[in-house]
Amino acid sequence: AQINPHFLYNTLDSINWMAIEKEEYGISRMLRNLGVILRYSVNRSNQMVSVTEVADWLEKYISLQQMRFNQSFRFELNVAEAAGSVRIYKLLLQPFVENSIRHGLHGSKKEPLLIITGELENGMLRVKIEDNGKGMPEETVTILNQPDYHREDHFGIENVRKRLRLYYGEAASVLFESR
């Protein structure tokens, strides 16, 4: 917040053109995605956007994560057409996706896979973030499913839960499962 965002965007754009001149198209794609992520995150962060816009942002975010981890996991994003126009607050899903990549996919014995699904169920939006990673101990699942828990190492999840409660009241819920 202390650095002028226009300075960052213009600098990223300059670096991007340098990468293109050197035919470094992978670097160029990463820079473009990073610029989109920064703009989306900084501009009116408490704004509501469509699930389609969230999905587009998540694709860019996850592509950067894939590049960062040397394409070590696959990703599928499935948003039902009816769910695409639903409006939700920005950046609600990112902490869950990040945790799935950092903790869920780490140590997977099979090809790591992250699946995000958005659908309408009885007029309510349901988003599932799934991975085929090593899973969690039942004790951790129990702790994560307590609506009022507090743990320093789960700050992102706690923050999203508070935002969900603030924005949607009792209509919102979060459920963790592990197999």
JSON list of C-alpha atoms in Angstrom, two decimals:
[
{"chain": "A", "resi": 1, "resn": "ALA", "atom": "CA", "xyz": [0.00, 0.00, 0.00]},
{"chain": "A", "resi": 2, "resn": "GLN", "atom": "CA", "xyz": [2.99, 2.30, 0.45]},
{"chain": "A", "resi": 3, "resn": "ILE", "atom": "CA", "xyz": [4.22, 1.89, -3.13]},
{"chain": "A", "resi": 4, "resn": "ASN", "atom": "CA", "xyz": [2.19, 3.59, -5.85]},
{"chain": "A", "resi": 5, "resn": "PRO", "atom": "CA", "xyz": [0.31, 0.79, -7.68]},
{"chain": "A", "resi": 6, "resn": "HIS", "atom": "CA", "xyz": [0.81, 2.55, -11.02]},
{"chain": "A", "resi": 7, "resn": "PHE", "atom": "CA", "xyz": [4.56, 2.36, -10.49]},
{"chain": "A", "resi": 8, "resn": "LEU", "atom": "CA", "xyz": [4.27, -1.40, -9.93]},
{"chain": "A", "resi": 9, "resn": "TYR", "atom": "CA", "xyz": [2.01, -1.95, -12.96]},
{"chain": "A", "resi": 10, "resn": "ASN", "atom": "CA", "xyz": [4.22, 0.15, -15.24]},
{"chain": "A", "resi": 11, "resn": "THR", "atom": "CA", "xyz": [7.36, -1.59, -14.00]},
{"chain": "A", "resi": 12, "resn": "LEU", "atom": "CA", "xyz": [5.81, -5.02, -14.56]},
{"chain": "A", "resi": 13, "resn": "ASP", "atom": "CA", "xyz": [4.75, -3.92, -18.04]},
{"chain": "A", "resi": 14, "resn": "SER", "atom": "CA", "xyz": [8.30, -2.76, -18.85]},
{"chain": "A", "resi": 15, "resn": "ILE", "atom": "CA", "xyz": [9.77, -6.04, -17.63]},
{"chain": "A", "resi": 16, "resn": "ASN", "atom": "CA", "xyz": [7.13, -7.90, -19.66]},
{"chain": "A", "resi": 17, "resn": "TRP", "atom": "CA", "xyz": [8.19, -6.12, -22.87]},
{"chain": "A", "resi": 18, "resn": "MET", "atom": "CA", "xyz": [11.84, -6.94, -22.12]},
{"chain": "A", "resi": 19, "resn": "ALA", "atom": "CA", "xyz": [10.87, -10.61, -21.74]},
{"chain": "A", "resi": 20, "resn": "ILE", "atom": "CA", "xyz": [8.94, -10.54, -25.05]},
{"chain": "A", "resi": 21, "resn": "GLU", "atom": "CA", "xyz": [11.91, -8.95, -26.85]},
{"chain": "A", "resi": 22, "resn": "LYS", "atom": "CA", "xyz": [14.05, -11.84, -25.61]},
{"chain": "A", "resi": 23, "resn": "GLU", "atom": "CA", "xyz": [11.31, -14.34, -26.60]},
{"chain": "A", "resi": 24, "resn": "GLU", "atom": "CA", "xyz": [10.85, -15.38, -22.97]},
{"chain": "A", "resi": 25, "resn": "TYR", "atom": "CA", "xyz": [7.13, -16.02, -23.34]},
{"chain": "A", "resi": 26, "resn": "GLY", "atom": "CA", "xyz": [6.78, -18.05, -20.13]},
{"chain": "A", "resi": 27, "resn": "ILE", "atom": "CA", "xyz": [8.18, -15.13, -18.15]},
{"chain": "A", "resi": 28, "resn": "SER", "atom": "CA", "xyz": [5.88, -12.76, -20.05]},
{"chain": "A", "resi": 29, "resn": "ARG", "atom": "CA", "xyz": [2.82, -14.87, -19.16]},
{"chain": "A", "resi": 30, "resn": "MET", "atom": "CA", "xyz": [3.84, -14.92, -15.50]},
{"chain": "A", "resi": 31, "resn": "LEU", "atom": "CA", "xyz": [4.28, -11.13, -15.46]},
{"chain": "A", "resi": 32, "resn": "ARG", "atom": "CA", "xyz": [0.89, -10.54, -17.11]},
{"chain": "A", "resi": 33, "resn": "ASN", "atom": "CA", "xyz": [-0.82, -12.86, -14.62]},
{"chain": "A", "resi": 34, "resn": "LEU", "atom": "CA", "xyz": [0.94, -11.21, -11.70]},
{"chain": "A", "resi": 35, "resn": "GLY", "atom": "CA", "xyz": [-0.21, -7.79, -12.95]},
{"chain": "A", "resi": 36, "resn": "VAL", "atom": "CA", "xyz": [-3.82, -9.01, -13.16]},
{"chain": "A", "resi": 37, "resn": "ILE", "atom": "CA", "xyz": [-3.60, -10.51, -9.68]},
{"chain": "A", "resi": 38, "resn": "LEU", "atom": "CA", "xyz": [-2.20, -7.28, -8.21]},
{"chain": "A", "resi": 39, "resn": "ARG", "atom": "CA", "xyz": [-4.83, -5.09, -9.89]},
{"chain": "A", "resi": 40, "resn": "TYR", "atom": "CA", "xyz": [-7.65, -7.38, -8.78]},
{"chain": "A", "resi": 41, "resn": "SER", "atom": "CA", "xyz": [-6.35, -7.54, -5.21]},
{"chain": "A", "resi": 42, "resn": "VAL", "atom": "CA", "xyz": [-5.66, -3.83, -4.77]},
{"chain": "A", "resi": 43, "resn": "ASN", "atom": "CA", "xyz": [-8.62, -2.24, -6.57]},
{"chain": "A", "resi": 44, "resn": "ARG", "atom": "CA", "xyz": [-11.64, -2.05, -4.25]},
{"chain": "A", "resi": 45, "resn": "SER", "atom": "CA", "xyz": [-10.76, -5.17, -2.30]},
{"chain": "A", "resi": 46, "resn": "ASN", "atom": "CA", "xyz": [-14.17, -5.42, -0.58]},
{"chain": "A", "resi": 47, "resn": "GLN", "atom": "CA", "xyz": [-16.07, -5.22, -3.87]},
{"chain": "A", "resi": 48, "resn": "MET", "atom": "CA", "xyz": [-18.50, -7.90, -5.00]},
{"chain": "A", "resi": 49, "resn": "VAL", "atom": "CA", "xyz": [-17.72, -9.63, -8.30]},
{"chain": "A", "resi": 50, "resn": "SER", "atom": "CA", "xyz": [-19.26, -12.46, -10.29]},
{"chain": "A", "resi": 51, "resn": "VAL", "atom": "CA", "xyz": [-18.16, -16.04, -9.72]},
{"chain": "A", "resi": 52, "resn": "THR", "atom": "CA", "xyz": [-16.98, -15.96, -13.35]},
{"chain": "A", "resi": 53, "resn": "GLU", "atom": "CA", "xyz": [-14.62, -13.07, -12.48]},
{"chain": "A", "resi": 54, "resn": "VAL", "atom": "CA", "xyz": [-13.40, -14.96, -9.40]},
{"chain": "A", "resi": 55, "resn": "ALA", "atom": "CA", "xyz": [-12.79, -18.04, -11.57]},
{"chain": "A", "resi": 56, "resn": "ASP", "atom": "CA", "xyz": [-10.78, -15.99, -14.08]},
{"chain": "A", "resi": 57, "resn": "TRP", "atom": "CA", "xyz": [-8.66, -14.52, -11.26]},
{"chain": "A", "resi": 58, "resn": "LEU", "atom": "CA", "xyz": [-8.17, -17.97, -9.69]},
{"chain": "A", "resi": 59, "resn": "GLU", "atom": "CA", "xyz": [-6.97, -19.39, -13.02]},
{"chain": "A", "resi": 60, "resn": "LYS", "atom": "CA", "xyz": [-4.25, -16.74, -13.19]},
{"chain": "A", "resi": 61, "resn": "TYR", "atom": "CA", "xyz": [-3.34, -17.17, -9.52]},
{"chain": "A", "resi": 62, "resn": "ILE", "atom": "CA", "xyz": [-3.11, -20.94, -9.85]},
{"chain": "A", "resi": 63, "resn": "SER", "atom": "CA", "xyz": [-1.14, -20.75, -13.10]},
{"chain": "A", "resi": 64, "resn": "LEU", "atom": "CA", "xyz": [1.47, -18.69, -11.21]},
{"chain": "A", "resi": 65, "resn": "GLN", "atom": "CA", "xyz": [1.50, -21.29, -8.44]},
{"chain": "A", "resi": 66, "resn": "GLN", "atom": "CA", "xyz": [1.93, -24.05, -11.05]},
{"chain": "A", "resi": 67, "resn": "MET", "atom": "CA", "xyz": [4.87, -22.19, -12.59]},
{"chain": "A", "resi": 68, "resn": "ARG", "atom": "CA", "xyz": [6.31, -21.55, -9.16]},
{"chain": "A", "resi": 69, "resn": "PHE", "atom": "CA", "xyz": [6.13, -25.26, -8.34]},
{"chain": "A", "resi": 70, "resn": "ASN", "atom": "CA", "xyz": [7.40, -26.33, -11.77]},
{"chain": "A", "resi": 71, "resn": "GLN", "atom": "CA", "xyz": [4.01, -27.61, -13.03]},
{"chain": "A", "resi": 72, "resn": "SER", "atom": "CA", "xyz": [3.99, -30.16, -10.21]},
{"chain": "A", "resi": 73, "resn": "PHE", "atom": "CA", "xyz": [0.17, -30.31, -9.99]},
{"chain": "A", "resi": 74, "resn": "ARG", "atom": "CA", "xyz": [-2.84, -30.33, -12.30]},
{"chain": "A", "resi": 75, "resn": "PHE", "atom": "CA", "xyz": [-5.79, -28.02, -11.91]},
{"chain": "A", "resi": 76, "resn": "GLU", "atom": "CA", "xyz": [-9.45, -28.24, -12.93]},
{"chain": "A", "resi": 77, "resn": "LEU", "atom": "CA", "xyz": [-11.98, -25.45, -12.59]},
{"chain": "A", "resi": 78, "resn": "ASN", "atom": "CA", "xyz": [-15.66, -26.22, -13.14]},
{"chain": "A", "resi": 79, "resn": "VAL", "atom": "CA", "xyz": [-18.20, -23.43, -12.70]},
{"chain": "A", "resi": 80, "resn": "ALA", "atom": "CA", "xyz": [-21.79, -24.22, -13.61]},
{"chain": "A", "resi": 81, "resn": "GLU", "atom": "CA", "xyz": [-23.28, -21.64, -15.96]},
{"chain": "A", "resi": 82, "resn": "ALA", "atom": "CA", "xyz": [-25.99, -20.73, -13.44]},
{"chain": "A", "resi": 83, "resn": "ALA", "atom": "CA", "xyz": [-23.36, -20.09, -10.76]},
{"chain": "A", "resi": 84, "resn": "GLY", "atom": "CA", "xyz": [-21.23, -17.83, -12.96]},
{"chain": "A", "resi": 85, "resn": "SER", "atom": "CA", "xyz": [-23.41, -14.75, -12.52]},
{"chain": "A", "resi": 86, "resn": "VAL", "atom": "CA", "xyz": [-23.72, -15.05, -8.73]},
{"chain": "A", "resi": 87, "resn": "ARG", "atom": "CA", "xyz": [-21.91, -12.20, -7.01]},
{"chain": "A", "resi": 88, "resn": "ILE", "atom": "CA", "xyz": [-19.59, -12.79, -4.07]},
{"chain": "A", "resi": 89, "resn": "TYR", "atom": "CA", "xyz": [-16.98, -10.72, -2.28]},
{"chain": "A", "resi": 90, "resn": "LYS", "atom": "CA", "xyz": [-13.49, -10.70, -3.72]},
{"chain": "A", "resi": 91, "resn": "LEU", "atom": "CA", "xyz": [-10.69, -12.82, -2.32]},
{"chain": "A", "resi": 92, "resn": "LEU", "atom": "CA", "xyz": [-12.91, -15.11, -0.22]},
{"chain": "A", "resi": 93, "resn": "LEU", "atom": "CA", "xyz": [-11.66, -18.30, -1.87]},
{"chain": "A", "resi": 94, "resn": "GLN", "atom": "CA", "xyz": [-7.95, -17.52, -2.23]},
{"chain": "A", "resi": 95, "resn": "PRO", "atom": "CA", "xyz": [-6.87, -18.57, 1.31]},
{"chain": "A", "resi": 96, "resn": "PHE", "atom": "CA", "xyz": [-8.58, -21.96, 0.90]},
{"chain": "A", "resi": 97, "resn": "VAL", "atom": "CA", "xyz": [-6.96, -22.49, -2.50]},
{"chain": "A", "resi": 98, "resn": "GLU", "atom": "CA", "xyz": [-3.56, -21.45, -1.18]},
{"chain": "A", "resi": 99, "resn": "ASN", "atom": "CA", "xyz": [-3.86, -23.84, 1.78]},
{"chain": "A", "resi": 100, "resn": "SER", "atom": "CA", "xyz": [-4.86, -26.66, -0.54]},
{"chain": "A", "resi": 101, "resn": "ILE", "atom": "CA", "xyz": [-1.78, -26.06, -2.70]},
{"chain": "A", "resi": 102, "resn": "ARG", "atom": "CA", "xyz": [0.64, -25.53, 0.20]},
{"chain": "A", "resi": 103, "resn": "HIS", "atom": "CA", "xyz": [-0.61, -28.20, 2.58]},
{"chain": "A", "resi": 104, "resn": "GLY", "atom": "CA", "xyz": [-3.00, -30.51, 0.77]},
{"chain": "A", "resi": 105, "resn": "LEU", "atom": "CA", "xyz": [-0.99, -31.24, -2.36]},
{"chain": "A", "resi": 106, "resn": "HIS", "atom": "CA", "xyz": [2.34, -31.39, -0.55]},
{"chain": "A", "resi": 107, "resn": "GLY", "atom": "CA", "xyz": [3.40, -34.99, -0.09]},
{"chain": "A", "resi": 108, "resn": "SER", "atom": "CA", "xyz": [0.80, -36.47, -2.46]},
{"chain": "A", "resi": 109, "resn": "LYS", "atom": "CA", "xyz": [1.62, -40.03, -3.49]},
{"chain": "A", "resi": 110, "resn": "LYS", "atom": "CA", "xyz": [-0.21, -39.71, -6.82]},
{"chain": "A", "resi": 111, "resn": "GLU", "atom": "CA", "xyz": [-0.21, -36.97, -9.43]},
{"chain": "A", "resi": 112, "resn": "PRO", "atom": "CA", "xyz": [-1.30, -33.90, -7.42]},
{"chain": "A", "resi": 113, "resn": "LEU", "atom": "CA", "xyz": [-4.67, -32.55, -8.53]},
{"chain": "A", "resi": 114, "resn": "LEU", "atom": "CA", "xyz": [-6.62, -29.48, -7.40]},
{"chain": "A", "resi": 115, "resn": "ILE", "atom": "CA", "xyz": [-10.30, -29.25, -8.37]},
{"chain": "A", "resi": 116, "resn": "ILE", "atom": "CA", "xyz": [-12.50, -26.20, -7.77]},
{"chain": "A", "resi": 117, "resn": "THR", "atom": "CA", "xyz": [-16.22, -26.52, -8.45]},
{"chain": "A", "resi": 118, "resn": "GLY", "atom": "CA", "xyz": [-18.88, -23.82, -8.25]},
{"chain": "A", "resi": 119, "resn": "GLU", "atom": "CA", "xyz": [-22.57, -24.68, -8.52]},
{"chain": "A", "resi": 120, "resn": "LEU", "atom": "CA", "xyz": [-25.98, -23.55, -7.40]},
{"chain": "A", "resi": 121, "resn": "GLU", "atom": "CA", "xyz": [-27.80, -25.82, -4.96]},
{"chain": "A", "resi": 122, "resn": "ASN", "atom": "CA", "xyz": [-31.30, -24.82, -3.85]},
{"chain": "A", "resi": 123, "resn": "GLY", "atom": "CA", "xyz": [-30.59, -21.20, -4.79]},
{"chain": "A", "resi": 124, "resn": "MET", "atom": "CA", "xyz": [-27.35, -21.10, -2.78]},
{"chain": "A", "resi": 125, "resn": "LEU", "atom": "CA", "xyz": [-23.80, -21.03, -4.14]},
{"chain": "A", "resi": 126, "resn": "ARG", "atom": "CA", "xyz": [-21.70, -24.04, -3.20]},
{"chain": "A", "resi": 127, "resn": "VAL", "atom": "CA", "xyz": [-17.97, -23.94, -3.84]},
{"chain": "A", "resi": 128, "resn": "LYS", "atom": "CA", "xyz": [-15.86, -27.05, -3.36]},
{"chain": "A", "resi": 129, "resn": "ILE", "atom": "CA", "xyz": [-12.09, -26.91, -3.25]},
{"chain": "A", "resi": 130, "resn": "GLU", "atom": "CA", "xyz": [-10.71, -30.42, -3.40]},
{"chain": "A", "resi": 131, "resn": "ASP", "atom": "CA", "xyz": [-7.28, -31.95, -3.68]},
{"chain": "A", "resi": 132, "resn": "ASN", "atom": "CA", "xyz": [-6.02, -35.51, -3.78]},
{"chain": "A", "resi": 133, "resn": "GLY", "atom": "CA", "xyz": [-3.21, -34.89, -1.31]},
{"chain": "A", "resi": 134, "resn": "LYS", "atom": "CA", "xyz": [-2.23, -36.73, 1.82]},
{"chain": "A", "resi": 135, "resn": "GLY", "atom": "CA", "xyz": [-5.25, -35.59, 3.83]},
{"chain": "A", "resi": 136, "resn": "MET", "atom": "CA", "xyz": [-5.44, -34.30, 7.39]},
{"chain": "A", "resi": 137, "resn": "PRO", "atom": "CA", "xyz": [-5.63, -36.00, 10.76]},
{"chain": "A", "resi": 138, "resn": "GLU", "atom": "CA", "xyz": [-9.21, -36.23, 12.09]},
{"chain": "A", "resi": 139, "resn": "GLU", "atom": "CA", "xyz": [-8.21, -33.98, 15.00]},
{"chain": "A", "resi": 140, "resn": "THR", "atom": "CA", "xyz": [-7.26, -31.20, 12.58]},
{"chain": "A", "resi": 141, "resn": "VAL", "atom": "CA", "xyz": [-10.54, -31.60, 10.66]},
{"chain": "A", "resi": 142, "resn": "THR", "atom": "CA", "xyz": [-12.49, -31.35, 13.94]},
{"chain": "A", "resi": 143, "resn": "ILE", "atom": "CA", "xyz": [-10.60, -28.20, 14.92]},
{"chain": "A", "resi": 144, "resn": "LEU", "atom": "CA", "xyz": [-11.09, -26.58, 11.50]},
{"chain": "A", "resi": 145, "resn": "ASN", "atom": "CA", "xyz": [-14.82, -27.30, 11.58]},
{"chain": "A", "resi": 146, "resn": "GLN", "atom": "CA", "xyz": [-15.33, -25.44, 14.85]},
{"chain": "A", "resi": 147, "resn": "PRO", "atom": "CA", "xyz": [-16.83, -22.10, 13.78]},
{"chain": "A", "resi": 148, "resn": "ASP", "atom": "CA", "xyz": [-15.20, -20.09, 16.57]},
{"chain": "A", "resi": 149, "resn": "TYR", "atom": "CA", "xyz": [-11.74, -21.66, 16.69]},
{"chain": "A", "resi": 150, "resn": "HIS", "atom": "CA", "xyz": [-8.60, -19.56, 16.73]},
{"chain": "A", "resi": 151, "resn": "ARG", "atom": "CA", "xyz": [-5.15, -20.73, 15.69]},
{"chain": "A", "resi": 152, "resn": "GLU", "atom": "CA", "xyz": [-2.23, -18.56, 14.63]},
{"chain": "A", "resi": 153, "resn": "ASP", "atom": "CA", "xyz": [-1.29, -20.97, 11.82]},
{"chain": "A", "resi": 154, "resn": "HIS", "atom": "CA", "xyz": [-4.77, -20.74, 10.26]},
{"chain": "A", "resi": 155, "resn": "PHE", "atom": "CA", "xyz": [-5.08, -16.96, 10.09]},
{"chain": "A", "resi": 156, "resn": "GLY", "atom": "CA", "xyz": [-6.32, -16.96, 6.47]},
{"chain": "A", "resi": 157, "resn": "ILE", "atom": "CA", "xyz": [-9.11, -19.45, 7.19]},
{"chain": "A", "resi": 158, "resn": "GLU", "atom": "CA", "xyz": [-10.13, -17.60, 10.34]},
{"chain": "A", "resi": 159, "resn": "ASN", "atom": "CA", "xyz": [-10.18, -14.30, 8.44]},
{"chain": "A", "resi": 160, "resn": "VAL", "atom": "CA", "xyz": [-12.40, -15.73, 5.67]},
{"chain": "A", "resi": 161, "resn": "ARG", "atom": "CA", "xyz": [-14.77, -17.24, 8.23]},
{"chain": "A", "resi": 162, "resn": "LYS", "atom": "CA", "xyz": [-15.15, -13.83, 9.90]},
{"chain": "A", "resi": 163, "resn": "ARG", "atom": "CA", "xyz": [-15.76, -12.16, 6.53]},
{"chain": "A", "resi": 164, "resn": "LEU", "atom": "CA", "xyz": [-18.35, -14.81, 5.60]},
{"chain": "A", "resi": 165, "resn": "ARG", "atom": "CA", "xyz": [-20.16, -14.27, 8.89]},
{"chain": "A", "resi": 166, "resn": "LEU", "atom": "CA", "xyz": [-20.03, -10.50, 8.44]},
{"chain": "A", "resi": 167, "resn": "TYR", "atom": "CA", "xyz": [-21.27, -10.56, 4.83]},
{"chain": "A", "resi": 168, "resn": "TYR", "atom": "CA", "xyz": [-23.73, -13.47, 4.85]},
{"chain": "A", "resi": 169, "resn": "GLY", "atom": "CA", "xyz": [-24.55, -14.23, 8.49]},
{"chain": "A", "resi": 170, "resn": "GLU", "atom": "CA", "xyz": [-25.84, -17.75, 9.19]},
{"chain": "A", "resi": 171, "resn": "ALA", "atom": "CA", "xyz": [-26.45, -18.40, 5.48]},
{"chain": "A", "resi": 172, "resn": "ALA", "atom": "CA", "xyz": [-22.71, -19.08, 4.95]},
{"chain": "A", "resi": 173, "resn": "SER", "atom": "CA", "xyz": [-20.84, -22.12, 6.17]},
{"chain": "A", "resi": 174, "resn": "VAL", "atom": "CA", "xyz": [-17.47, -23.77, 5.77]},
{"chain": "A", "resi": 175, "resn": "LEU", "atom": "CA", "xyz": [-16.92, -27.51, 6.03]},
{"chain": "A", "resi": 176, "resn": "PHE", "atom": "CA", "xyz": [-13.62, -29.38, 5.98]},
{"chain": "A", "resi": 177, "resn": "GLU", "atom": "CA", "xyz": [-13.41, -33.07, 5.12]},
{"chain": "A", "resi": 178, "resn": "SER", "atom": "CA", "xyz": [-10.49, -35.44, 4.72]},
{"chain": "A", "resi": 179, "resn": "ARG", "atom": "CA", "xyz": [-10.33, -38.90, 3.28]}
]
